[in-house]
mmCIF file of C-alpha atoms and ligand atoms in Angstrom:
data_model
loop_
_atom_site.group_PDB
_atom_site.id
_atom_site.type_symbol
_atom_site.label_atom_id
_atom_site.label_comp_id
_atom_site.label_asym_id
_atom_site.label_seq_id
_atom_site.Cartn_x
_atom_site.Cartn_y
_atom_site.Cartn_z
ATOM 1 C CA MET A 75 0.000 0.000 0.000
ATOM 2 C CA ALA A 76 1.509 3.279 -1.074
ATOM 3 C CA LEU A 77 1.260 5.885 1.650
ATOM 4 C CA ILE A 78 0.835 9.526 0.796
ATOM 5 C CA ASN A 79 2.830 12.313 2.438
ATOM 6 C CA GLU A 80 0.001 13.357 4.739
ATOM 7 C CA ASN A 81 1.623 16.710 5.355
ATOM 8 C CA TYR A 82 0.228 17.728 1.968
ATOM 9 C CA LEU A 83 -3.257 17.174 3.380
ATOM 10 C CA LYS A 84 -2.577 19.829 6.013
ATOM 11 C CA LEU A 85 -2.135 22.517 3.368
ATOM 12 C CA LYS A 86 -4.854 25.027 2.759
ATOM 13 C CA ALA A 87 -6.836 24.222 -0.405
ATOM 14 C CA GLY A 88 -4.596 25.541 -3.171
ATOM 15 C CA TYR A 89 -1.461 27.570 -3.653
ATOM 16 C CA LEU A 90 -2.455 31.240 -3.550
ATOM 17 C CA PHE A 91 -1.664 32.355 -7.099
ATOM 18 C CA PRO A 92 -3.274 29.438 -8.987
ATOM 19 C CA GLU A 93 -6.366 30.008 -6.817
ATOM 20 C CA ILE A 94 -6.475 33.647 -7.894
ATOM 21 C CA SER A 95 -5.988 32.625 -11.537
ATOM 22 C CA ARG A 96 -8.830 30.126 -11.165
ATOM 23 C CA ARG A 97 -11.189 32.780 -9.798
ATOM 24 C CA THR A 98 -10.088 35.257 -12.457
ATOM 25 C CA ARG A 99 -10.620 32.704 -15.254
ATOM 26 C CA ALA A 100 -14.073 31.849 -13.926
ATOM 27 C CA PHE A 101 -14.960 35.551 -13.872
ATOM 28 C CA ALA A 102 -13.587 36.133 -17.397
ATOM 29 C CA GLN A 103 -15.554 33.149 -18.740
ATOM 30 C CA ALA A 104 -18.750 34.424 -17.153
ATOM 31 C CA HIS A 105 -18.079 37.991 -18.378
ATOM 32 C CA PRO A 106 -16.316 37.669 -21.727
ATOM 33 C CA GLU A 107 -16.868 41.373 -22.430
ATOM 34 C CA ALA A 108 -14.922 42.468 -19.335
ATOM 35 C CA LYS A 109 -11.386 43.729 -19.912
ATOM 36 C CA VAL A 110 -9.678 42.308 -16.838
ATOM 37 C CA ILE A 111 -6.498 44.057 -15.638
ATOM 38 C CA ARG A 112 -4.146 41.791 -13.716
ATOM 39 C CA LEU A 113 -2.298 43.342 -10.779
ATOM 40 C CA GLY A 114 -2.260 40.082 -8.850
ATOM 41 C CA ILE A 115 0.796 37.862 -9.299
ATOM 42 C CA GLY A 116 3.989 39.865 -9.676
ATOM 43 C CA ASP A 117 4.784 38.882 -13.231
ATOM 44 C CA VAL A 118 6.733 41.271 -15.430
ATOM 45 C CA VAL A 119 5.266 42.462 -18.742
ATOM 46 C CA LYS A 120 8.085 44.368 -20.446
ATOM 47 C CA ALA A 121 10.297 42.704 -23.058
ATOM 48 C CA LEU A 122 13.676 41.249 -22.140
ATOM 49 C CA PRO A 123 16.469 43.825 -22.491
ATOM 50 C CA ARG A 124 18.000 43.824 -25.992
ATOM 51 C CA PRO A 125 21.581 43.044 -24.781
ATOM 52 C CA VAL A 126 20.204 40.008 -22.936
ATOM 53 C CA VAL A 127 18.420 38.751 -26.042
ATOM 54 C CA ARG A 128 21.525 39.323 -28.187
ATOM 55 C CA ALA A 129 23.641 37.293 -25.754
ATOM 56 C CA MET A 130 21.051 34.517 -25.694
ATOM 57 C CA LYS A 131 20.938 34.374 -29.506
ATOM 58 C CA ALA A 132 24.736 34.210 -29.683
ATOM 59 C CA ALA A 133 24.730 31.435 -27.066
ATOM 60 C CA ALA A 134 22.087 29.495 -28.991
ATOM 61 C CA GLU A 135 24.247 29.813 -32.104
ATOM 62 C CA GLU A 136 27.209 28.344 -30.180
ATOM 63 C CA LEU A 137 25.080 25.319 -29.409
ATOM 64 C CA ALA A 138 24.476 24.826 -33.134
ATOM 65 C CA HIS A 139 28.131 23.821 -33.731
ATOM 66 C CA ASP A 140 29.952 20.753 -32.453
ATOM 67 C CA GLU A 141 33.045 22.835 -31.595
ATOM 68 C CA THR A 142 31.151 25.156 -29.267
ATOM 69 C CA PHE A 143 28.297 22.888 -28.214
ATOM 70 C CA ARG A 144 27.743 22.439 -24.453
ATOM 71 C CA GLY A 145 25.922 19.617 -22.702
ATOM 72 C CA TYR A 146 25.083 19.489 -18.990
ATOM 73 C CA PRO A 147 25.790 22.815 -17.340
ATOM 74 C CA PRO A 148 27.769 22.834 -14.069
ATOM 75 C CA GLU A 149 25.188 22.329 -11.306
ATOM 76 C CA GLN A 150 26.367 25.414 -9.434
ATOM 77 C CA GLY A 151 26.491 27.699 -12.462
ATOM 78 C CA TYR A 152 29.034 28.607 -15.151
ATOM 79 C CA ASP A 153 32.137 30.420 -13.853
ATOM 80 C CA PHE A 154 31.412 33.417 -16.089
ATOM 81 C CA LEU A 155 28.075 34.037 -14.354
ATOM 82 C CA LEU A 156 29.305 33.303 -10.831
ATOM 83 C CA GLN A 157 32.100 35.835 -11.345
ATOM 84 C CA ALA A 158 29.732 38.411 -12.886
ATOM 85 C CA ILE A 159 27.408 38.100 -9.884
ATOM 86 C CA VAL A 160 30.233 38.611 -7.398
ATOM 87 C CA ASP A 161 31.702 41.535 -9.379
ATOM 88 C CA ASN A 162 28.417 43.341 -9.912
ATOM 89 C CA GLU A 163 26.211 42.519 -6.944
ATOM 90 C CA TYR A 164 28.667 42.309 -4.072
ATOM 91 C CA LYS A 165 32.080 43.908 -4.775
ATOM 92 C CA PRO A 166 30.660 47.390 -5.451
ATOM 93 C CA ARG A 167 28.993 47.282 -2.012
ATOM 94 C CA GLY A 168 32.220 46.247 -0.314
ATOM 95 C CA VAL A 169 30.852 42.772 0.350
ATOM 96 C CA GLU A 170 33.207 39.821 -0.007
ATOM 97 C CA ILE A 171 31.533 36.824 -1.578
ATOM 98 C CA LEU A 172 33.496 34.110 -3.359
ATOM 99 C CA PRO A 173 32.221 32.809 -6.704
ATOM 100 C CA GLU A 174 32.080 29.305 -5.211
ATOM 101 C CA GLU A 175 29.686 30.556 -2.543
ATOM 102 C CA VAL A 176 27.124 31.413 -5.235
ATOM 103 C CA PHE A 177 24.686 28.755 -6.514
ATOM 104 C CA VAL A 178 22.905 29.667 -9.749
ATOM 105 C CA SER A 179 19.418 28.192 -9.981
ATOM 106 C CA ASP A 180 16.195 28.440 -11.927
ATOM 107 C CA SER A 181 14.368 30.422 -9.258
ATOM 108 C CA SER A 182 14.292 31.925 -5.809
ATOM 109 C CA LYS A 183 10.891 30.327 -5.393
ATOM 110 C CA CYS A 184 12.437 26.859 -5.803
ATOM 111 C CA ASP A 185 15.474 27.709 -3.684
ATOM 112 C CA SER A 186 13.343 29.124 -0.889
ATOM 113 C CA ALA A 187 11.189 25.982 -0.984
ATOM 114 C CA ASN A 188 14.127 23.553 -1.245
ATOM 115 C CA ILE A 189 16.613 25.026 1.196
ATOM 116 C CA GLN A 190 14.667 23.857 4.255
ATOM 117 C CA GLU A 191 15.286 20.201 3.386
ATOM 118 C CA ILE A 192 18.964 20.412 4.348
ATOM 119 C CA PHE A 193 17.917 21.362 7.888
ATOM 120 C CA GLY A 194 16.540 18.983 10.520
ATOM 121 C CA THR A 195 12.810 18.514 10.800
ATOM 122 C CA ASP A 196 12.940 19.456 14.509
ATOM 123 C CA ASN A 197 13.943 23.034 13.794
ATOM 124 C CA THR A 198 11.517 25.714 14.938
ATOM 125 C CA ILE A 199 10.700 27.975 12.028
ATOM 126 C CA ALA A 200 10.019 31.699 12.367
ATOM 127 C CA LEU A 201 7.911 33.305 9.656
ATOM 128 C CA THR A 202 6.712 36.829 9.269
ATOM 129 C CA ASP A 203 2.969 37.232 8.993
ATOM 130 C CA PRO A 204 2.056 38.119 6.239
ATOM 131 C CA VAL A 205 4.585 35.998 4.356
ATOM 132 C CA TYR A 206 5.426 34.719 0.878
ATOM 133 C CA PRO A 207 3.451 31.440 1.047
ATOM 134 C CA VAL A 208 6.294 29.233 -0.255
ATOM 135 C CA TYR A 209 8.283 29.588 2.978
ATOM 136 C CA CYS A 210 5.333 28.348 4.986
ATOM 137 C CA ASP A 211 4.023 25.627 2.702
ATOM 138 C CA SER A 212 7.436 24.038 2.104
ATOM 139 C CA ASN A 213 7.855 23.612 5.868
ATOM 140 C CA VAL A 214 4.357 22.213 6.230
ATOM 141 C CA ILE A 215 5.116 19.665 3.503
ATOM 142 C CA ALA A 216 8.370 18.732 5.272
ATOM 143 C CA GLY A 217 6.413 17.940 8.450
ATOM 144 C CA ARG A 218 7.679 20.742 10.668
ATOM 145 C CA THR A 219 4.180 21.855 11.668
ATOM 146 C CA GLY A 220 0.963 20.602 13.118
ATOM 147 C CA MET A 221 -2.444 21.112 11.582
ATOM 148 C CA PRO A 222 -3.719 24.542 10.584
ATOM 149 C CA GLN A 223 -5.378 26.264 13.498
ATOM 150 C CA ASP A 224 -7.384 29.448 13.848
ATOM 151 C CA GLN A 225 -6.948 31.827 10.930
ATOM 152 C CA GLY A 226 -4.983 29.172 9.035
ATOM 153 C CA ARG A 227 -1.865 29.404 11.192
ATOM 154 C CA TYR A 228 0.023 26.141 11.675
ATOM 155 C CA GLY A 229 0.893 24.716 15.068
ATOM 156 C CA GLY A 230 4.616 24.547 15.782
ATOM 157 C CA MET A 231 5.516 27.613 13.718
ATOM 158 C CA VAL A 232 6.548 30.949 15.279
ATOM 159 C CA TYR A 233 4.726 33.830 13.588
ATOM 160 C CA LEU A 234 6.135 37.351 13.623
ATOM 161 C CA PRO A 235 3.295 39.785 12.905
ATOM 162 C CA CYS A 236 4.129 42.650 10.553
ATOM 163 C CA THR A 237 1.582 45.391 11.005
ATOM 164 C CA ALA A 238 1.251 49.112 10.416
ATOM 165 C CA GLU A 239 2.289 49.566 14.075
ATOM 166 C CA ASN A 240 5.754 48.079 13.501
ATOM 167 C CA ASN A 241 6.042 49.492 9.963
ATOM 168 C CA PHE A 242 5.638 45.926 8.685
ATOM 169 C CA VAL A 243 9.104 45.020 10.010
ATOM 170 C CA PRO A 244 9.070 42.025 12.379
ATOM 171 C CA ASP A 245 10.044 42.400 16.016
ATOM 172 C CA LEU A 246 12.644 39.963 17.339
ATOM 173 C CA PRO A 247 11.093 36.745 18.660
ATOM 174 C CA LYS A 248 10.944 36.196 22.386
ATOM 175 C CA GLU A 249 10.617 32.453 21.961
ATOM 176 C CA HIS A 250 13.102 29.878 20.722
ATOM 177 C CA VAL A 251 13.598 29.792 16.923
ATOM 178 C CA ASP A 252 16.160 28.031 14.727
ATOM 179 C CA ILE A 253 15.440 29.101 11.158
ATOM 180 C CA ILE A 254 14.180 32.599 10.351
ATOM 181 C CA TYR A 255 12.762 33.683 6.995
ATOM 182 C CA LEU A 256 13.143 37.380 6.234
ATOM 183 C CA CYS A 257 12.299 39.150 2.981
ATOM 184 C CA SER A 258 13.334 42.722 2.173
ATOM 185 C CA PRO A 259 12.069 44.555 0.167
ATOM 186 C CA ASN A 260 9.135 42.610 1.364
ATOM 187 C CA ASN A 261 6.735 40.542 -0.619
ATOM 188 C CA PRO A 262 3.864 41.232 0.015
ATOM 189 C CA THR A 263 3.988 44.472 2.079
ATOM 190 C CA GLY A 264 6.658 46.387 0.135
ATOM 191 C CA ALA A 265 8.324 47.318 3.459
ATOM 192 C CA VAL A 266 12.111 47.413 3.772
ATOM 193 C CA MET A 267 14.397 46.526 6.662
ATOM 194 C CA THR A 268 16.757 49.272 7.792
ATOM 195 C CA ARG A 269 20.404 48.606 8.540
ATOM 196 C CA GLN A 270 19.609 48.888 12.242
ATOM 197 C CA ALA A 271 16.805 46.317 12.012
ATOM 198 C CA LEU A 272 19.003 43.927 10.044
ATOM 199 C CA GLU A 273 21.840 44.329 12.543
ATOM 200 C CA ALA A 274 19.442 43.390 15.334
ATOM 201 C CA TRP A 275 18.356 40.290 13.399
ATOM 202 C CA VAL A 276 21.911 39.194 12.673
ATOM 203 C CA GLN A 277 22.812 39.579 16.355
ATOM 204 C CA CYS A 278 19.662 37.694 17.327
ATOM 205 C CA ALA A 279 20.613 34.814 14.992
ATOM 206 C CA GLN A 280 24.129 34.787 16.454
ATOM 207 C CA ARG A 281 22.750 34.562 19.999
ATOM 208 C CA LYS A 282 20.343 31.788 19.129
ATOM 209 C CA ARG A 283 22.773 29.978 16.787
ATOM 210 C CA ALA A 284 19.926 30.301 14.273
ATOM 211 C CA ILE A 285 20.084 30.737 10.503
ATOM 212 C CA ILE A 286 18.424 33.567 8.576
ATOM 213 C CA LEU A 287 17.099 32.768 5.105
ATOM 214 C CA TYR A 288 17.174 36.232 3.566
ATOM 215 C CA ASP A 289 15.112 36.705 0.431
ATOM 216 C CA ALA A 290 16.370 39.797 -1.409
ATOM 217 C CA ALA A 291 14.716 39.055 -4.758
ATOM 218 C CA TYR A 292 13.485 42.670 -4.951
ATOM 219 C CA GLU A 293 16.674 44.436 -3.787
ATOM 220 C CA SER A 294 17.098 46.295 -7.084
ATOM 221 C CA TYR A 295 13.874 48.213 -6.303
ATOM 222 C CA ILE A 296 15.470 49.899 -3.281
ATOM 223 C CA THR A 297 15.477 53.662 -3.838
ATOM 224 C CA ASP A 298 16.502 54.746 -0.340
ATOM 225 C CA SER A 299 20.319 54.864 -0.284
ATOM 226 C CA LYS A 300 20.443 53.988 3.441
ATOM 227 C CA ILE A 301 18.735 50.605 3.017
ATOM 228 C CA PRO A 302 21.113 47.611 2.677
ATOM 229 C CA HIS A 303 20.800 45.633 -0.566
ATOM 230 C CA SER A 304 22.404 42.531 0.881
ATOM 231 C CA ILE A 305 22.342 41.059 4.358
ATOM 232 C CA TYR A 306 26.104 40.582 3.986
ATOM 233 C CA GLU A 307 26.499 44.349 4.333
ATOM 234 C CA ILE A 308 25.879 43.647 8.023
ATOM 235 C CA PRO A 309 28.934 42.502 10.028
ATOM 236 C CA GLY A 310 28.619 38.889 11.139
ATOM 237 C CA ALA A 311 25.971 37.984 8.552
ATOM 238 C CA ARG A 312 28.274 35.567 6.754
ATOM 239 C CA GLU A 313 28.136 33.318 9.834
ATOM 240 C CA VAL A 314 24.341 33.273 10.086
ATOM 241 C CA ALA A 315 22.670 34.003 6.741
ATOM 242 C CA ILE A 316 21.838 32.550 3.358
ATOM 243 C CA GLU A 317 20.768 35.100 0.737
ATOM 244 C CA LEU A 318 18.411 34.510 -2.197
ATOM 245 C CA ARG A 319 18.427 36.700 -5.291
ATOM 246 C CA SER A 320 16.709 36.555 -8.658
ATOM 247 C CA PHE A 321 16.942 37.908 -12.201
ATOM 248 C CA SER A 322 13.135 37.639 -12.513
ATOM 249 C CA LYS A 323 12.112 41.104 -11.397
ATOM 250 C CA THR A 324 15.354 42.827 -12.411
ATOM 251 C CA ALA A 325 16.123 41.681 -15.949
ATOM 252 C CA GLY A 326 12.602 40.404 -16.685
ATOM 253 C CA PHE A 327 13.415 36.678 -16.320
ATOM 254 C CA THR A 328 10.105 35.399 -14.891
ATOM 255 C CA GLY A 329 9.674 33.292 -18.032
ATOM 256 C CA THR A 330 13.358 32.755 -18.744
ATOM 257 C CA ARG A 331 14.192 31.538 -15.191
ATOM 258 C CA CYS A 332 17.456 32.410 -13.457
ATOM 259 C CA ALA A 333 18.286 33.167 -9.847
ATOM 260 C CA PHE A 334 21.024 32.527 -7.326
ATOM 261 C CA THR A 335 21.529 31.683 -3.689
ATOM 262 C CA VAL A 336 24.590 32.574 -1.636
ATOM 263 C CA VAL A 337 25.789 30.165 1.037
ATOM 264 C CA PRO A 338 28.927 31.508 2.773
ATOM 265 C CA LYS A 339 31.602 29.018 3.750
ATOM 266 C CA GLU A 340 31.487 30.149 7.417
ATOM 267 C CA LEU A 341 27.832 29.194 7.859
ATOM 268 C CA VAL A 342 27.233 26.239 10.172
ATOM 269 C CA ALA A 343 24.275 24.321 11.536
ATOM 270 C CA TYR A 344 24.544 21.671 14.247
ATOM 271 C CA THR A 345 24.163 17.939 14.663
ATOM 272 C CA ARG A 346 21.995 16.653 17.505
ATOM 273 C CA SER A 347 25.138 16.104 19.527
ATOM 274 C CA GLY A 348 26.058 19.760 19.099
ATOM 275 C CA ASP A 349 28.839 19.425 16.518
ATOM 276 C CA ALA A 350 29.035 22.165 13.908
ATOM 277 C CA ALA A 351 28.339 21.056 10.315
ATOM 278 C CA SER A 352 29.228 23.336 7.438
ATOM 279 C CA VAL A 353 26.108 24.210 5.409
ATOM 280 C CA HIS A 354 27.838 25.001 2.096
ATOM 281 C CA PRO A 355 28.916 21.422 1.220
ATOM 282 C CA ILE A 356 25.486 20.118 2.200
ATOM 283 C CA TRP A 357 23.659 22.533 -0.087
ATOM 284 C CA TYR A 358 26.209 21.653 -2.797
ATOM 285 C CA ARG A 359 25.461 17.966 -2.194
ATOM 286 C CA ARG A 360 21.729 18.630 -2.403
ATOM 287 C CA GLN A 361 21.990 20.652 -5.606
ATOM 288 C CA THR A 362 24.307 18.200 -7.361
ATOM 289 C CA THR A 363 21.938 15.366 -6.477
ATOM 290 C CA LYS A 364 18.631 16.993 -7.344
ATOM 291 C CA PHE A 365 19.370 19.824 -9.769
ATOM 292 C CA ASN A 366 20.969 19.834 -13.191
ATOM 293 C CA GLY A 367 21.792 23.501 -13.520
ATOM 294 C CA VAL A 368 20.443 26.369 -15.607
ATOM 295 C CA ALA A 369 20.641 26.337 -19.412
ATOM 296 C CA TYR A 370 23.765 27.858 -20.969
ATOM 297 C CA VAL A 371 21.691 30.221 -23.107
ATOM 298 C CA VAL A 372 19.894 31.560 -20.035
ATOM 299 C CA GLN A 373 23.099 32.027 -18.041
ATOM 300 C CA ARG A 374 24.664 33.964 -20.925
ATOM 301 C CA GLY A 375 21.536 36.148 -20.947
ATOM 302 C CA ALA A 376 21.838 36.734 -17.200
ATOM 303 C CA GLU A 377 25.527 37.602 -17.597
ATOM 304 C CA ALA A 378 24.631 40.157 -20.284
ATOM 305 C CA SER A 379 22.323 41.942 -17.854
ATOM 306 C CA TYR A 380 25.573 43.076 -16.160
ATOM 307 C CA SER A 381 27.140 44.553 -19.326
ATOM 308 C CA PRO A 382 27.069 48.387 -19.445
ATOM 309 C CA GLN A 383 24.161 48.321 -21.929
ATOM 310 C CA GLY A 384 22.500 45.522 -19.968
ATOM 311 C CA LYS A 385 22.694 47.501 -16.733
ATOM 312 C CA ARG A 386 21.227 50.563 -18.435
ATOM 313 C CA ALA A 387 18.325 48.503 -19.779
ATOM 314 C CA VAL A 388 17.698 46.860 -16.392
ATOM 315 C CA ARG A 389 17.701 50.260 -14.669
ATOM 316 C CA LYS A 390 15.148 51.461 -17.214
ATOM 317 C CA LEU A 391 12.868 48.491 -16.519
ATOM 318 C CA ILE A 392 13.017 49.017 -12.778
ATOM 319 C CA LYS A 393 12.404 52.746 -13.190
ATOM 320 C CA TYR A 394 9.360 51.940 -15.290
ATOM 321 C CA TYR A 395 7.805 49.624 -12.698
ATOM 322 C CA LEU A 396 8.713 51.955 -9.821
ATOM 323 C CA GLY A 397 7.109 54.782 -11.809
ATOM 324 C CA ASN A 398 3.959 52.678 -11.971
ATOM 325 C CA ALA A 399 4.130 52.068 -8.223
ATOM 326 C CA LYS A 400 4.507 55.790 -7.493
ATOM 327 C CA TYR A 401 1.604 56.656 -9.769
ATOM 328 C CA MET A 402 -0.555 53.964 -8.110
ATOM 329 C CA CYS A 403 0.276 55.277 -4.627
ATOM 330 C CA GLN A 404 -0.736 58.794 -5.657
ATOM 331 C CA ARG A 405 -3.989 57.765 -7.326
ATOM 332 C CA LEU A 406 -5.041 55.354 -4.587
ATOM 333 C CA THR A 407 -4.259 57.858 -1.852
ATOM 334 C CA ALA A 408 -6.262 60.501 -3.735
ATOM 335 C CA SER A 409 -9.120 57.986 -3.897
ATOM 336 C CA GLY A 410 -9.058 57.728 -0.103
ATOM 337 C CA TYR A 411 -7.145 54.463 0.373
ATOM 338 C CA LYS A 412 -4.434 53.960 2.943
ATOM 339 C CA VAL A 413 -1.443 52.657 0.997
ATOM 340 C CA TYR A 414 1.876 51.209 2.172
ATOM 341 C CA GLY A 415 4.911 50.055 0.179
ATOM 342 C CA GLY A 416 5.468 50.960 -3.462
ATOM 343 C CA VAL A 417 8.539 53.133 -2.781
ATOM 344 C CA ASN A 418 11.358 50.585 -2.432
ATOM 345 C CA ALA A 419 9.336 47.728 -3.889
ATOM 346 C CA PRO A 420 7.044 46.918 -6.816
ATOM 347 C CA TYR A 421 4.199 45.997 -4.436
ATOM 348 C CA LEU A 422 1.566 48.187 -2.782
ATOM 349 C CA TRP A 423 -0.103 47.036 0.400
ATOM 350 C CA LEU A 424 -3.531 48.566 0.500
ATOM 351 C CA ARG A 425 -5.846 48.778 3.512
ATOM 352 C CA THR A 426 -9.238 47.453 2.462
ATOM 353 C CA PRO A 427 -12.262 49.713 2.996
ATOM 354 C CA GLU A 428 -13.692 49.654 6.536
ATOM 355 C CA GLY A 429 -15.580 46.445 7.220
ATOM 356 C CA GLU A 430 -14.486 44.714 4.016
ATOM 357 C CA GLY A 431 -12.266 41.639 4.362
ATOM 358 C CA SER A 432 -9.387 40.850 1.995
ATOM 359 C CA TRP A 433 -11.250 38.290 -0.106
ATOM 360 C CA ASP A 434 -14.414 40.457 -0.151
ATOM 361 C CA PHE A 435 -12.420 43.392 -1.464
ATOM 362 C CA PHE A 436 -10.713 41.095 -3.980
ATOM 363 C CA ASP A 437 -14.213 40.166 -5.221
ATOM 364 C CA THR A 438 -15.333 43.813 -5.264
ATOM 365 C CA LEU A 439 -12.322 44.825 -7.351
ATOM 366 C CA LEU A 440 -12.773 41.906 -9.725
ATOM 367 C CA ASN A 441 -16.527 42.247 -10.141
ATOM 368 C CA LYS A 442 -16.902 46.020 -10.134
ATOM 369 C CA ALA A 443 -13.567 47.269 -11.520
ATOM 370 C CA ASN A 444 -12.415 44.113 -13.326
ATOM 371 C CA VAL A 445 -9.063 44.524 -11.592
ATOM 372 C CA VAL A 446 -7.238 41.567 -10.033
ATOM 373 C CA GLY A 447 -5.272 42.035 -6.809
ATOM 374 C CA THR A 448 -4.023 39.530 -4.250
ATOM 375 C CA PRO A 449 -5.968 39.294 -0.972
ATOM 376 C CA GLY A 450 -3.705 40.054 1.966
ATOM 377 C CA ALA A 451 -5.262 37.204 3.937
ATOM 378 C CA GLY A 452 -3.732 34.810 1.392
ATOM 379 C CA PHE A 453 -0.323 35.744 2.829
ATOM 380 C CA GLY A 454 -1.308 35.068 6.436
ATOM 381 C CA ALA A 455 -3.653 36.027 9.225
ATOM 382 C CA ALA A 456 -2.087 39.469 9.729
ATOM 383 C CA GLY A 457 -2.728 40.187 6.037
ATOM 384 C CA GLU A 458 -6.472 40.208 6.669
ATOM 385 C CA GLY A 459 -7.832 43.663 5.904
ATOM 386 C CA TYR A 460 -5.210 44.285 3.214
ATOM 387 C CA LEU A 461 -4.872 43.677 -0.506
ATOM 388 C CA ARG A 462 -1.639 43.570 -2.481
ATOM 389 C CA LEU A 463 -1.413 45.328 -5.838
ATOM 390 C CA SER A 464 1.519 44.684 -8.140
ATOM 391 C CA ALA A 465 3.066 47.463 -10.226
ATOM 392 C CA PHE A 466 4.072 44.970 -12.924
ATOM 393 C CA ASN A 467 1.899 46.002 -15.837
ATOM 394 C CA HIS A 468 1.948 48.417 -18.746
ATOM 395 C CA ARG A 469 1.407 52.046 -17.768
ATOM 396 C CA GLU A 470 -1.812 52.337 -19.796
ATOM 397 C CA ALA A 471 -3.270 49.320 -17.963
ATOM 398 C CA ILE A 472 -2.203 50.783 -14.617
ATOM 399 C CA GLU A 473 -3.843 54.122 -15.452
ATOM 400 C CA GLU A 474 -7.045 52.394 -16.530
ATOM 401 C CA ALA A 475 -7.059 50.267 -13.363
ATOM 402 C CA MET A 476 -6.614 53.345 -11.163
ATOM 403 C CA ASP A 477 -9.436 55.150 -13.014
ATOM 404 C CA ARG A 478 -11.729 52.205 -12.422
ATOM 405 C CA ILE A 479 -10.830 51.928 -8.736
ATOM 406 C CA ALA A 480 -11.375 55.685 -8.322
ATOM 407 C CA ARG A 481 -14.898 55.249 -9.716
ATOM 408 C CA LEU A 482 -15.871 52.477 -7.277
HETATM 409 C C1 MLT B 232 4.408 37.143 -6.373
HETATM 410 O O1 MLT B 232 3.491 37.640 -7.034
HETATM 411 O O2 MLT B 232 4.380 37.110 -5.143
HETATM 412 C C2 MLT B 232 5.581 36.584 -7.079
HETATM 413 O O3 MLT B 232 5.487 36.794 -8.437
HETATM 414 C C3 MLT B 232 5.655 35.163 -6.826
HETATM 415 C C4 MLT B 232 6.978 34.593 -7.207
HETATM 416 O O4 MLT B 232 7.920 35.316 -7.532
HETATM 417 O O5 MLT B 232 7.052 33.376 -7.162
#
């Protein structure tokens, strides 16, 4: 008799974004005349930068000749991309990362879901609330939690509420925690962690001998020069943190797929008997066993996003989406909504109208304005009463969406 992994049965019905797509599809089928504007999932809409496409075409051409053909890519990434990441993401910020500490992958989503499996199942996990659902669900699937309780929270997990009162930045936990997920700029709230807040978290992890999984997939949207782009800008972070980054929302790679995770050599976790075990070789072991690397063509494209023309094009893309976010903040505020985020992040975190829950407001927007958002409650109990809007759309669509919301 084949037994199922019953942890899957603990999960709430469906993963958040497919559920929103399902509801949106059902609405569009019932109202074929409606022109639905999607500001739900954070998927980019602008074309790949020209230098990226040129590099990808040249790489594809190399594969068309026996002399330059390449088979399996190195599991950790080609040297040219590892070096480009170190030279462009870390060196200019005075951060020392070795190329061999970088693991190129197909996505931060996968890395953030997979990384937990190299840690023991007895670890206590700390999650912000609201939170990117992958961090939570991957730990549920691994068996680190009990059943969902009130408001969909899982037993055994430590939740760190992020509310308007704490500027959506989590307070340090009073209880015992072993693995801490942090995300800045934050998905979904758009909040950012200051240097001071990050220092406090790094010191907290040092005290608790805990590990921080730091998701910085949106770091290129930081506009405030005082906000750190990498957790490794904080002294001591190399001993306690893993950092996740992505080309998805920078160079427009949501369809092309490329990301990377940094695991410093100093980072250790512990055996039950208290011996230190280096994390880097274990993640390497995991990746070489379960992952076959990212396509050569894609890695050449990612590398080209660091060329002078590539950087210019990437900056233009980010400016475009941040321009959308700024415009949305202005229009929504003028329409009487309380809006957070959208300054150092492509996401706006909108208070729903008095007395209207997240999913109710999602329905109102869909039915009355034909605009799709993401209900805050889908990101956790503390997201109730909020709705996330993404700035990833064409400006004309954003303007139309804001007009429609203003008319509600
Ligand atoms: C989001 O909308 O939260 C993101 O697009 C999801 C992701 O990057 O996986």
